PDB file of C-alpha atoms and ligand atoms in Angstrom:
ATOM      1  CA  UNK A   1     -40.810  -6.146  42.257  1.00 56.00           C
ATOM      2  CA  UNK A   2     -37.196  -4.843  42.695  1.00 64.00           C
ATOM      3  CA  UNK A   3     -35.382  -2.820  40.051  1.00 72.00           C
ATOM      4  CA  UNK A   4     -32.551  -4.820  38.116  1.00 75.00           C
ATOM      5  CA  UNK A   5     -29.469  -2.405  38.185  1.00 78.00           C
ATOM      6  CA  UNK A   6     -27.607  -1.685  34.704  1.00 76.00           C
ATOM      7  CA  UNK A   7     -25.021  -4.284  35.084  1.00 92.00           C
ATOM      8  CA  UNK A   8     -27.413  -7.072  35.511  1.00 95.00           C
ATOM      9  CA  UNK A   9     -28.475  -9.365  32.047  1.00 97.00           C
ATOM     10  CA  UNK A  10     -30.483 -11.644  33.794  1.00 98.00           C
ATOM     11  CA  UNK A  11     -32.769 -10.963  36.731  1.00 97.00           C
ATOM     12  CA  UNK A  12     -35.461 -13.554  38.145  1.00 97.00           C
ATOM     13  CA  UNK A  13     -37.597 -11.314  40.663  1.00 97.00           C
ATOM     14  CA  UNK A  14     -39.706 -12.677  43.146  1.00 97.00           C
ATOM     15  CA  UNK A  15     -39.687 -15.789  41.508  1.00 98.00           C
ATOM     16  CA  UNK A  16     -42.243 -18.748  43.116  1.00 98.00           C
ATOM     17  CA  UNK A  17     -43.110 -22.096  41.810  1.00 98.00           C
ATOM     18  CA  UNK A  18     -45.571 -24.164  43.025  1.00 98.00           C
ATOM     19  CA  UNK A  19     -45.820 -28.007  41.894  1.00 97.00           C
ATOM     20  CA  UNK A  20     -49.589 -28.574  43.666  1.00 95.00           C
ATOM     21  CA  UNK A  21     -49.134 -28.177  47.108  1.00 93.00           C
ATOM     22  CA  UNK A  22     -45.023 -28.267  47.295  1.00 96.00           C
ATOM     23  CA  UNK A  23     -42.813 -25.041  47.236  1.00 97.00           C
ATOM     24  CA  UNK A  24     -40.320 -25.458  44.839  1.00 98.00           C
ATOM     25  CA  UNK A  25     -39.055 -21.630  44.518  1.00 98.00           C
ATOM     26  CA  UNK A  26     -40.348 -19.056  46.873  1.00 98.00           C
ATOM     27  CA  UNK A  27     -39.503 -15.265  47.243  1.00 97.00           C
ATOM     28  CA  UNK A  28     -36.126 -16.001  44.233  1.00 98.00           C
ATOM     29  CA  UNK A  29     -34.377 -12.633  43.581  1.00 97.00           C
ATOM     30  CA  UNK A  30     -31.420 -14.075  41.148  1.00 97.00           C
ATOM     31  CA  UNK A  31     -29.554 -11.140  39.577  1.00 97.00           C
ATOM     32  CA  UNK A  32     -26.367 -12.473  37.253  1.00 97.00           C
ATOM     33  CA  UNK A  33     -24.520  -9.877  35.992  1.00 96.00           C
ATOM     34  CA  UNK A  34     -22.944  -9.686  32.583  1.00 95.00           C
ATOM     35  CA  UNK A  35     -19.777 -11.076  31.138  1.00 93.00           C
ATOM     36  CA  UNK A  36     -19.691 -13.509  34.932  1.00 94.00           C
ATOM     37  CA  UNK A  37     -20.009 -16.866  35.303  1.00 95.00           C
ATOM     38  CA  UNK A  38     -22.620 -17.446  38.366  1.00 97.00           C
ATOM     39  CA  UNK A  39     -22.680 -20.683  40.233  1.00 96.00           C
ATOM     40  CA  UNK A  40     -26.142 -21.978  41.668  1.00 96.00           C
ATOM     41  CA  UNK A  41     -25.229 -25.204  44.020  1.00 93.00           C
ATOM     42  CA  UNK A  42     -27.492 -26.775  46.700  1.00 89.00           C
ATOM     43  CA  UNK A  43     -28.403 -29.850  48.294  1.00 87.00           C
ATOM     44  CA  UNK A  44     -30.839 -32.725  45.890  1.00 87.00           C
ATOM     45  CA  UNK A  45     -34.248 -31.379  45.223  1.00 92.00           C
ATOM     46  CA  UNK A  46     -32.723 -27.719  46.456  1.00 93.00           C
ATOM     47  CA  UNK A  47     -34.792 -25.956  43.099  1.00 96.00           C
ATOM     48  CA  UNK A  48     -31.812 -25.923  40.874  1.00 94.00           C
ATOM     49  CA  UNK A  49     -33.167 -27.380  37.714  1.00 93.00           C
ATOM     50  CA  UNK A  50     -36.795 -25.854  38.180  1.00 96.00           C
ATOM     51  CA  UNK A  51     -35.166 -22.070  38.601  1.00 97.00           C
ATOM     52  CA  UNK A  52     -33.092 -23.169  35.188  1.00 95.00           C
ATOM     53  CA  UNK A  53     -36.498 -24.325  33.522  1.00 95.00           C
ATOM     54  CA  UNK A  54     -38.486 -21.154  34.847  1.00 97.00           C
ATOM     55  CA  UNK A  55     -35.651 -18.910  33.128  1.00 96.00           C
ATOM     56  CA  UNK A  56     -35.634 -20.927  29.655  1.00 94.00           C
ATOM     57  CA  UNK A  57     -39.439 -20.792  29.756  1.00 94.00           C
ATOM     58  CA  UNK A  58     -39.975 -24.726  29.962  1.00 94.00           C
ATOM     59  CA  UNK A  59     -41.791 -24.285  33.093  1.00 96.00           C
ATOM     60  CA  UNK A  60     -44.180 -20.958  34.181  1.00 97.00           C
ATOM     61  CA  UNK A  61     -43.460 -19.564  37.169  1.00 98.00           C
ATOM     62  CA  UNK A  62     -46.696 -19.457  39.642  1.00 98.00           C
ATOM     63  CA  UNK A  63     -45.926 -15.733  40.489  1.00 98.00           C
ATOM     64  CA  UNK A  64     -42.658 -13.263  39.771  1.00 98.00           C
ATOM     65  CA  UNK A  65     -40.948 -12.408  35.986  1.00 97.00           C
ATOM     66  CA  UNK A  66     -37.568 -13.441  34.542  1.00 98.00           C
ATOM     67  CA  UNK A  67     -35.820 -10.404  32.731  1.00 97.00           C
ATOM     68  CA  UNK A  68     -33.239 -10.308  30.302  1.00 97.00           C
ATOM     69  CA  UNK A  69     -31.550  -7.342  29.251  1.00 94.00           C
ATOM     70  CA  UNK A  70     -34.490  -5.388  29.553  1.00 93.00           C
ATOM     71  CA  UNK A  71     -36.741  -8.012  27.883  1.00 96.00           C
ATOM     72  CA  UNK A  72     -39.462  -9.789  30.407  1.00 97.00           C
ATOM     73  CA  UNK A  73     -38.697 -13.929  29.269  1.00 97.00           C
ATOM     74  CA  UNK A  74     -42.217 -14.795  31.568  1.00 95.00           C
ATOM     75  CA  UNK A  75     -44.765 -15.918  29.138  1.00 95.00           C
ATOM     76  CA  UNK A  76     -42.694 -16.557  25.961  1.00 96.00           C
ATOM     77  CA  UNK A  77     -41.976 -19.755  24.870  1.00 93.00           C
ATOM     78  CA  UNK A  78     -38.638 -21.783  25.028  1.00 90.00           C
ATOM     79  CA  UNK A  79     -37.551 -21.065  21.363  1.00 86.00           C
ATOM     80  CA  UNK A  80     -38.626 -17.718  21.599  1.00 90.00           C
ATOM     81  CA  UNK A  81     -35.841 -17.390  24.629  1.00 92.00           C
ATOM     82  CA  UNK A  82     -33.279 -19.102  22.534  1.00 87.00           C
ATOM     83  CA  UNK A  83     -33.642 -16.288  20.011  1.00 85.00           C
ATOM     84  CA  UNK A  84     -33.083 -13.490  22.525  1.00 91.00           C
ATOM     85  CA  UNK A  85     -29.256 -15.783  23.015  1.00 90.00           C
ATOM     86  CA  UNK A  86     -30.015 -17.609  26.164  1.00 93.00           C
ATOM     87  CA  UNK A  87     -28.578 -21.249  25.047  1.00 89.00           C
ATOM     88  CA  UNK A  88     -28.837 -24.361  27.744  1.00 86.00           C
ATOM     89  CA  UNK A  89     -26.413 -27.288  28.112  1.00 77.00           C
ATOM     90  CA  UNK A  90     -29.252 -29.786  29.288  1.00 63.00           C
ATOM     91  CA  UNK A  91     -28.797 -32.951  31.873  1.00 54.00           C
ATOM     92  CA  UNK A  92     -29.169 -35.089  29.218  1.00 58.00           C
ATOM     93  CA  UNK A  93     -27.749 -34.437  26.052  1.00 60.00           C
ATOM     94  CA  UNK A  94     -30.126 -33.485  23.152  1.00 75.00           C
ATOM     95  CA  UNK A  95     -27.745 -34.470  19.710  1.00 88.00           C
ATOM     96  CA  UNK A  96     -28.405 -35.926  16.600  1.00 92.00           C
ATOM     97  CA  UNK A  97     -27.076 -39.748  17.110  1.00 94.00           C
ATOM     98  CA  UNK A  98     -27.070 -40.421  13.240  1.00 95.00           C
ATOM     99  CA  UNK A  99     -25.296 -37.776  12.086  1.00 95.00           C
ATOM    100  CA  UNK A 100     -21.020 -36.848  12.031  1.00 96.00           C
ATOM    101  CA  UNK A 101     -20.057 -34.747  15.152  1.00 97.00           C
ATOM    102  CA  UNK A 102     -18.965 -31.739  12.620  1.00 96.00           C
ATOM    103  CA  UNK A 103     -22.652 -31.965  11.267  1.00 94.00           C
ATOM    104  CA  UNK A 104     -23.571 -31.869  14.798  1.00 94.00           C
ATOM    105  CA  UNK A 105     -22.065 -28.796  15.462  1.00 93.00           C
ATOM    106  CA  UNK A 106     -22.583 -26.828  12.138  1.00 92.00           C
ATOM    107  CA  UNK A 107     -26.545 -27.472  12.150  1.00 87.00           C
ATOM    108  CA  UNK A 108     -27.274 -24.628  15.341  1.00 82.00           C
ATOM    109  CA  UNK A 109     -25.112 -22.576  12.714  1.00 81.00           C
ATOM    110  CA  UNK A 110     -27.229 -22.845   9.844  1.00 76.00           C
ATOM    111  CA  UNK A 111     -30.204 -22.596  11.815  1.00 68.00           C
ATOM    112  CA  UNK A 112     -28.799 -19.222  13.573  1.00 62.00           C
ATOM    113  CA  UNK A 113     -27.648 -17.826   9.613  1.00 59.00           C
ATOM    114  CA  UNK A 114     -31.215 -19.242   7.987  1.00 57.00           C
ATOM    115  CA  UNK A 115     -33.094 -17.241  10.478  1.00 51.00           C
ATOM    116  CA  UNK A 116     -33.781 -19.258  13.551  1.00 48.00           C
ATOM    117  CA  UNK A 117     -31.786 -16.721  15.520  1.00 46.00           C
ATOM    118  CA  UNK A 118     -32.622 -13.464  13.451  1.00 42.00           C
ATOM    119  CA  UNK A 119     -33.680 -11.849  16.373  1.00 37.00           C
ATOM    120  CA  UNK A 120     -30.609 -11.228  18.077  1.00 37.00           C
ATOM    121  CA  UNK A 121     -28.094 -11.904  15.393  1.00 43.00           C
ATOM    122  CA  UNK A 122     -24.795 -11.329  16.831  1.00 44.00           C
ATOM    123  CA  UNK A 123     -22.579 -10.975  13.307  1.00 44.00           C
ATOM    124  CA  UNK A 124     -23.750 -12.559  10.084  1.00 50.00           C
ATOM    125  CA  UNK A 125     -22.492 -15.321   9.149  1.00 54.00           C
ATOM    126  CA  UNK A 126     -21.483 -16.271   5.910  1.00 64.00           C
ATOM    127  CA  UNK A 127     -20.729 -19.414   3.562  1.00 79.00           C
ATOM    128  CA  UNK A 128     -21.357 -23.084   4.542  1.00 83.00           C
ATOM    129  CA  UNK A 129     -17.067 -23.314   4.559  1.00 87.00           C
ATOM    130  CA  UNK A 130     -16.834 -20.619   7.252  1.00 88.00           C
ATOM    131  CA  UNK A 131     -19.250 -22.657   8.996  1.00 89.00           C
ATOM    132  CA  UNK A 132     -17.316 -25.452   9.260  1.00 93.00           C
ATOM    133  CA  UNK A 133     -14.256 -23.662   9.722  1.00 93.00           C
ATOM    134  CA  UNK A 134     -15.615 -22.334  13.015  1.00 91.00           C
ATOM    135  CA  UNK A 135     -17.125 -25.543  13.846  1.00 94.00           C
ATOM    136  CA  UNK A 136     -13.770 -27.364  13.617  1.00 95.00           C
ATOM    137  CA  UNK A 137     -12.023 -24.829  15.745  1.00 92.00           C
ATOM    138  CA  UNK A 138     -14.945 -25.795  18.045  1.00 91.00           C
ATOM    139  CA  UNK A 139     -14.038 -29.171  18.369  1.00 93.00           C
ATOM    140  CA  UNK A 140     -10.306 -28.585  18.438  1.00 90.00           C
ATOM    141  CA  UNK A 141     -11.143 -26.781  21.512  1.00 84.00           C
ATOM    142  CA  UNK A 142     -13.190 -29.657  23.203  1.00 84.00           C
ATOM    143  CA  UNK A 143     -11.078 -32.338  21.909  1.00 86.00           C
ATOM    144  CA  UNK A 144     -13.133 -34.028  19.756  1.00 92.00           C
ATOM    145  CA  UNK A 145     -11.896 -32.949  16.328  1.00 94.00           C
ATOM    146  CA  UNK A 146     -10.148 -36.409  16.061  1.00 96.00           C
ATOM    147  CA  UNK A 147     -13.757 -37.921  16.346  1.00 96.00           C
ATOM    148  CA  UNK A 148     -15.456 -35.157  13.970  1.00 97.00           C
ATOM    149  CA  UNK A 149     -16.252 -38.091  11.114  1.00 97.00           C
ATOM    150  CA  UNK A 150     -18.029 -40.536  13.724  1.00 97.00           C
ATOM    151  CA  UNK A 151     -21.750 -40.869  14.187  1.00 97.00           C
ATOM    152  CA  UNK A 152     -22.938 -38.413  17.372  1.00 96.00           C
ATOM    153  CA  UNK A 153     -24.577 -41.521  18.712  1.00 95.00           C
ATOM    154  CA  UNK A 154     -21.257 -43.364  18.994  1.00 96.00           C
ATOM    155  CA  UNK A 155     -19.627 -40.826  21.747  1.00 93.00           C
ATOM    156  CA  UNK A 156     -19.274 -41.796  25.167  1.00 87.00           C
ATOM    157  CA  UNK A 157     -21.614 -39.586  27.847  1.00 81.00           C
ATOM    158  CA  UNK A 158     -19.159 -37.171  28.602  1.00 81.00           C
ATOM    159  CA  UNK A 159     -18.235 -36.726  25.161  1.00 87.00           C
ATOM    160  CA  UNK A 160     -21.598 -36.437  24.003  1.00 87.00           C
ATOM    161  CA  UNK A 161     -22.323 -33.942  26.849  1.00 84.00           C
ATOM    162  CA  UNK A 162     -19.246 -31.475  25.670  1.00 86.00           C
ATOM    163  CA  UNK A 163     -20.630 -32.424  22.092  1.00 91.00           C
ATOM    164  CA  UNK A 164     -24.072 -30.810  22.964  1.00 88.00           C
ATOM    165  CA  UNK A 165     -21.467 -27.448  24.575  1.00 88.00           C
ATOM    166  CA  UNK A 166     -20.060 -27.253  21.394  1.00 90.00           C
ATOM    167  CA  UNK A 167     -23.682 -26.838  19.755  1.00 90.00           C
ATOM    168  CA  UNK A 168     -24.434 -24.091  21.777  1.00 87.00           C
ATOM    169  CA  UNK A 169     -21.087 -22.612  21.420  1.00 87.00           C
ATOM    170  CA  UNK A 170     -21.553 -21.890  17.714  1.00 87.00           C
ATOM    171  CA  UNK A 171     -24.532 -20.534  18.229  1.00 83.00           C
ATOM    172  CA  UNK A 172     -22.692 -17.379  20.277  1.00 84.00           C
ATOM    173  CA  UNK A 173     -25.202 -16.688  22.941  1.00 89.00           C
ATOM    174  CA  UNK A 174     -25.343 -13.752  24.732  1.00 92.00           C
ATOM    175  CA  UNK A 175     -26.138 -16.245  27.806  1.00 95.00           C
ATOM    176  CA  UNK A 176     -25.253 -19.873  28.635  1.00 93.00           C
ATOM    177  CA  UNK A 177     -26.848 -21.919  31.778  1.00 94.00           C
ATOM    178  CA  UNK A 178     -25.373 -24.924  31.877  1.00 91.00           C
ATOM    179  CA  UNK A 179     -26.961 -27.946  34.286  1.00 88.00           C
ATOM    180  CA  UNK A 180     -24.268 -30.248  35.719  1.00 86.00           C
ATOM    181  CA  UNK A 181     -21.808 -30.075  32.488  1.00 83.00           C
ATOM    182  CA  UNK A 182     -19.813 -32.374  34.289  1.00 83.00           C
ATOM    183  CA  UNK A 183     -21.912 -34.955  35.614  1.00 79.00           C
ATOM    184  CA  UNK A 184     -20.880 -38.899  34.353  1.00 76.00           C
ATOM    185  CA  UNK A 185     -17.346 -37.710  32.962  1.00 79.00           C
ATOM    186  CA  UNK A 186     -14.284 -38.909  34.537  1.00 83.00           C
ATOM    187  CA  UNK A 187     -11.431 -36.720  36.287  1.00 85.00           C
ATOM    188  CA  UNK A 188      -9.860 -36.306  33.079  1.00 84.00           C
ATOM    189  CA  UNK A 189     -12.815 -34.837  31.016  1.00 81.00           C
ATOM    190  CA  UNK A 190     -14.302 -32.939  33.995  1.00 85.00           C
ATOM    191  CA  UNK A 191     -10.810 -31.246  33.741  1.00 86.00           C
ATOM    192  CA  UNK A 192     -10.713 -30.404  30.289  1.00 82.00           C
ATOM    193  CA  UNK A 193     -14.359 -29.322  30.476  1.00 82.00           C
ATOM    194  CA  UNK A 194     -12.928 -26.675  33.385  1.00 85.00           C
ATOM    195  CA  UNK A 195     -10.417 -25.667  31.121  1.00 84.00           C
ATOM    196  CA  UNK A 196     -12.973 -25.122  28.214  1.00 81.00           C
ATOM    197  CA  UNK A 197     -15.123 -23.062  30.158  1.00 84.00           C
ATOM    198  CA  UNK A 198     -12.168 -21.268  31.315  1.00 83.00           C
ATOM    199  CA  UNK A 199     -11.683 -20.451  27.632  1.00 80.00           C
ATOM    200  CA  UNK A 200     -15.245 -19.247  27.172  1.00 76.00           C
ATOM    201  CA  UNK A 201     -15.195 -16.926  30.438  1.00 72.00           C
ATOM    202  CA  UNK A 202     -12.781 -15.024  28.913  1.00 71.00           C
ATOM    203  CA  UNK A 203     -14.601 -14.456  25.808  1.00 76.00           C
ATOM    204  CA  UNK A 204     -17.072 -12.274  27.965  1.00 82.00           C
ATOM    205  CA  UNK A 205     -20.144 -14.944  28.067  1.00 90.00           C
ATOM    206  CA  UNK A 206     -22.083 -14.955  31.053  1.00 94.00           C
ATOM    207  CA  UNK A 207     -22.519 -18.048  32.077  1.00 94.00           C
ATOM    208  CA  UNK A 208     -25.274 -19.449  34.758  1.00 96.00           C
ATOM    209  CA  UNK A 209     -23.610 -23.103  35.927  1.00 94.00           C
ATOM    210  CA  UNK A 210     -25.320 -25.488  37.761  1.00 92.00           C
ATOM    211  CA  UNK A 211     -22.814 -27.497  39.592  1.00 85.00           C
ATOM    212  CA  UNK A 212     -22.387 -30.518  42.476  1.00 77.00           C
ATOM    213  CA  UNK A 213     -18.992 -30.775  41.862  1.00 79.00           C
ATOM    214  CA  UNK A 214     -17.198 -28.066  44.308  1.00 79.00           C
ATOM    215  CA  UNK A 215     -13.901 -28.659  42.285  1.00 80.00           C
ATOM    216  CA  UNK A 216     -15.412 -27.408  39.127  1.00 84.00           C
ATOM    217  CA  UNK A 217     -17.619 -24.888  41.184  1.00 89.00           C
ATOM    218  CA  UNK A 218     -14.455 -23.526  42.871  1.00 87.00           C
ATOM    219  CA  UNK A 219     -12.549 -22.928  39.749  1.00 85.00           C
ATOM    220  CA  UNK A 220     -14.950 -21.523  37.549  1.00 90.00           C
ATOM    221  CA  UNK A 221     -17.882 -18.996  39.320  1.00 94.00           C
ATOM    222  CA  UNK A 222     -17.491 -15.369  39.680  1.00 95.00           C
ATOM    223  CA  UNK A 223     -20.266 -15.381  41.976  1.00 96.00           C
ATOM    224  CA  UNK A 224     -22.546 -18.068  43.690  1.00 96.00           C
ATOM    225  CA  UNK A 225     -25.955 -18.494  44.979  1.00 96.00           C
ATOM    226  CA  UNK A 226     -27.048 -21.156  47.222  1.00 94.00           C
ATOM    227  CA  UNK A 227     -30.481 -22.978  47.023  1.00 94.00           C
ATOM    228  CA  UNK A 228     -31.839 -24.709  49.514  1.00 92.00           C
ATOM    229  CA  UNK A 229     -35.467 -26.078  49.945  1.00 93.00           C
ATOM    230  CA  UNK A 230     -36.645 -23.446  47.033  1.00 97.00           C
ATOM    231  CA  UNK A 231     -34.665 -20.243  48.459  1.00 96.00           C
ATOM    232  CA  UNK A 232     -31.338 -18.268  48.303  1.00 96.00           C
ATOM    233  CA  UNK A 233     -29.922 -18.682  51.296  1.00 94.00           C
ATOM    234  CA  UNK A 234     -26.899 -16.692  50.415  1.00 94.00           C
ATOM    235  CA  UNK A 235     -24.703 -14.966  47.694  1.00 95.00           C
ATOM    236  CA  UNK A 236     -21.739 -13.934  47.074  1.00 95.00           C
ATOM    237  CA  UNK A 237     -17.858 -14.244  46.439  1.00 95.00           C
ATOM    238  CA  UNK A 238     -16.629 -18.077  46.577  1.00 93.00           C
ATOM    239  CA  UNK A 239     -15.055 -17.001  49.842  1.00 91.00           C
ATOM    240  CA  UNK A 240     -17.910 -15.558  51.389  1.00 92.00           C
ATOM    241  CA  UNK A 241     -19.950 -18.421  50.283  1.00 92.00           C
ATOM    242  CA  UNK A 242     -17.624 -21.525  51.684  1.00 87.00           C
ATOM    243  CA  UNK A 243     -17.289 -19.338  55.023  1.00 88.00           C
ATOM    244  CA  UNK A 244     -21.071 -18.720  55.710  1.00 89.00           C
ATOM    245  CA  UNK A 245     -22.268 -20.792  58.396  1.00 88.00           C
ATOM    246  CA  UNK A 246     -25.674 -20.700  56.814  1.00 85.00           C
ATOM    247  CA  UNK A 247     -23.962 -22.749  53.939  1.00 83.00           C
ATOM    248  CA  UNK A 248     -22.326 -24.968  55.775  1.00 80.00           C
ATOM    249  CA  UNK A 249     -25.860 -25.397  57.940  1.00 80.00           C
ATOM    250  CA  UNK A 250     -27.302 -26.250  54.506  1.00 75.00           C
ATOM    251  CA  UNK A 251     -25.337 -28.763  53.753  1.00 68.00           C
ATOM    252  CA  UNK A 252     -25.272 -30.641  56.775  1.00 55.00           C
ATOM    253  CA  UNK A 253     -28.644 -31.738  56.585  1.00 52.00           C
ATOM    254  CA  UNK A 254     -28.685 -33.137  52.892  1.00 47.00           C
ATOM    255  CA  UNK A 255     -25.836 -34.533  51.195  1.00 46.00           C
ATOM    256  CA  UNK A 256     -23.854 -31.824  49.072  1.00 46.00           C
ATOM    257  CA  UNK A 257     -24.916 -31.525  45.386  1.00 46.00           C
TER     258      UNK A 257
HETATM  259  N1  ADP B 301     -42.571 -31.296  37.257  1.00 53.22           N
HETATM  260  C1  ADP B 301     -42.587 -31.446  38.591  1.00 53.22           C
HETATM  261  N2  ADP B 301     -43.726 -31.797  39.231  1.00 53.22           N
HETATM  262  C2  ADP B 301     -43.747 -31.945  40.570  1.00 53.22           C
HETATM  263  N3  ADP B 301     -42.691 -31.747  41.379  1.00 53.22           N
HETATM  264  C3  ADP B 301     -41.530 -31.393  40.791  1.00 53.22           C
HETATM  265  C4  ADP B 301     -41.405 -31.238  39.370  1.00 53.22           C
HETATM  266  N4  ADP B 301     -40.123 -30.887  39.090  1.00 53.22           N
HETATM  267  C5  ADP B 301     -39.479 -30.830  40.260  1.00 53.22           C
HETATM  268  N5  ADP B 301     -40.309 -31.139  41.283  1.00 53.22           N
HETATM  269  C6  ADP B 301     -39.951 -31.136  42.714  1.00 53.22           C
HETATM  270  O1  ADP B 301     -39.447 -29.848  43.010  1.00 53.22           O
HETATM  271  C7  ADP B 301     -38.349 -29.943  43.920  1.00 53.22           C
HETATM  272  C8  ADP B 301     -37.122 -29.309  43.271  1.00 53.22           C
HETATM  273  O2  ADP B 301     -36.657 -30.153  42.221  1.00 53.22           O
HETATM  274  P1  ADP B 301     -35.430 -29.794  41.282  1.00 53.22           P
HETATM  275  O3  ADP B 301     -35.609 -28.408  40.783  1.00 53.22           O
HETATM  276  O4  ADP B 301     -35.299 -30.859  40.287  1.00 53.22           O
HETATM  277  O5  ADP B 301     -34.217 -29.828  42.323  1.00 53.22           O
HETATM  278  P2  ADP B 301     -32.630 -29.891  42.060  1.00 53.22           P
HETATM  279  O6  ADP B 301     -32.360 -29.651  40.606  1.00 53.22           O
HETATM  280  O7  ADP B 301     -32.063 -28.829  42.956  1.00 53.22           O
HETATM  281  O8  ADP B 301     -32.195 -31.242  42.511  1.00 53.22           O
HETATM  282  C9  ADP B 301     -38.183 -31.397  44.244  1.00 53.22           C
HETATM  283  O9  ADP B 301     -38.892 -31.663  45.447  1.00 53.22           O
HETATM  284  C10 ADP B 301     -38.839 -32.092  43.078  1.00 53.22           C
HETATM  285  O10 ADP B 301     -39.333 -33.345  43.449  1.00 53.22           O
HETATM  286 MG1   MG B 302     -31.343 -30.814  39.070  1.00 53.22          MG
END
């Protein structure tokens, strides 16, 4: 198994996942290193979501470890990961449809201050006002303070989708892997959902972003890696990675996710 240098938080080494007889990872070596934002892109049924799943735990890997910071993730369960401050934006919202947006938004807070995320408490966090102070500045930030009053289950996709960002915001992971956080919004909210994530890069979060959209890709990643049938085919800068033949290869065959 290789060595993870210092710099790198999360490391997936030697990663393979079989699904009965079909190779859905082989020979992974995914090292993200702190405080970046790290774009994984490839074509439809590349591996994308599986690698995500293998790293939050919802899925063992047949062979290889996930590490972060010095921590080995392989064998413990999802909520066990969450604790450590890995946080995931899923494909498909998971909110609380009856409830107010705000109460949306403050509930990963209470659950991080009432010991759900004692393990790797970042600060403590005080009174149930400071809670929803922090919250609202939240949803200033995504643009849905106007709509903090209305039931979750009201939103539209996309807002429901930035709603579900904003819960794992508050919770102030250490790491965020977020799968297609633009998919089903329009121009207009995939922009404001760049900006957003602009705002969070800069607040030292590493990020792991699972992306089809080349726009969003383009303006966000630090670094990106390129699945395609189950491997890395490359990694690097976004200008090594839209220059490398193999990428463009890649791509010709399957349509660009
Ligand atoms: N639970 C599963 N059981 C069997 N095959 C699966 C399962 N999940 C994914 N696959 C297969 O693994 C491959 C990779 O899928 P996936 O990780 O979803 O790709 P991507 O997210 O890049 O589109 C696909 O061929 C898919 O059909
Ligand atoms: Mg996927």
């Amino acid at each position: 198994m290789s060595i993870t240098p210092p710099n790198i938080i999360l490391h997936a080494a030697d990663v393979h996942k079989n699904f009965g007889g079909l190779r859905a990872l082989s020979d992974i070596d995914l090292q993200v290193e702190e405080g970046k934002t790290h774009a994984i892109i490839g074509p439809n049924g590349a591996g994308k979501s599986t690698l995500l799943n293998v790293i939050i735990g919802r899925i063992p890997p047949s062979s290889g470890a996930v590490i972060f910071d010095g921590t080995v993730l392989t064998g413990k369960a999802p909520y066990e990961i969450n604790q450590l401050g890995i946080s995931r934006v899923f494909q498909t919202p998971e909110i609380f449809p009856d409830l107010p947006v705000l109460h949306n938004v403050m509930a990963p807070a209470f659950a991080r201050r009432d010991g759900a995320f004692r393990v790797n408490m970042l600060r403590s966090v005080g009174s149930e006002h400071e809670i929803r102070e922090e919250a609202e500045a939240i949803l200033d930030d995504i643009g849905l303070h106007g709509r903090r009053e209305h039931h979750a289950g009201s939103l539209s996709r996309g807002d429901k989708r930035r709603l579900e960002l904003a819960m794992c915001l508050i919770q102030r992971p250490r790491l965020l892997l977020l799968d297609e956080p633009t998919a089903g919004m329009s121009r207009h909210d995939t922009n404001t959902t760049i900006e957003l994530l602009r705002k969070i890069k800069s607040s030292g979060m590493t990020k792991v972003i699972i992306e089809h959209d080349m726009h969003v890709v383009f303006s966000l990643a630090d670094r990106i890696s390129v699945l395609a049938q189950g491997r890395i085919i490359a990694s690097g800068l976004p200008q090594e990675i839209k220059e490398d033949p193999r990428v463009q290869e890649a791509y010709l065959g399957g349509g660009v996710e």
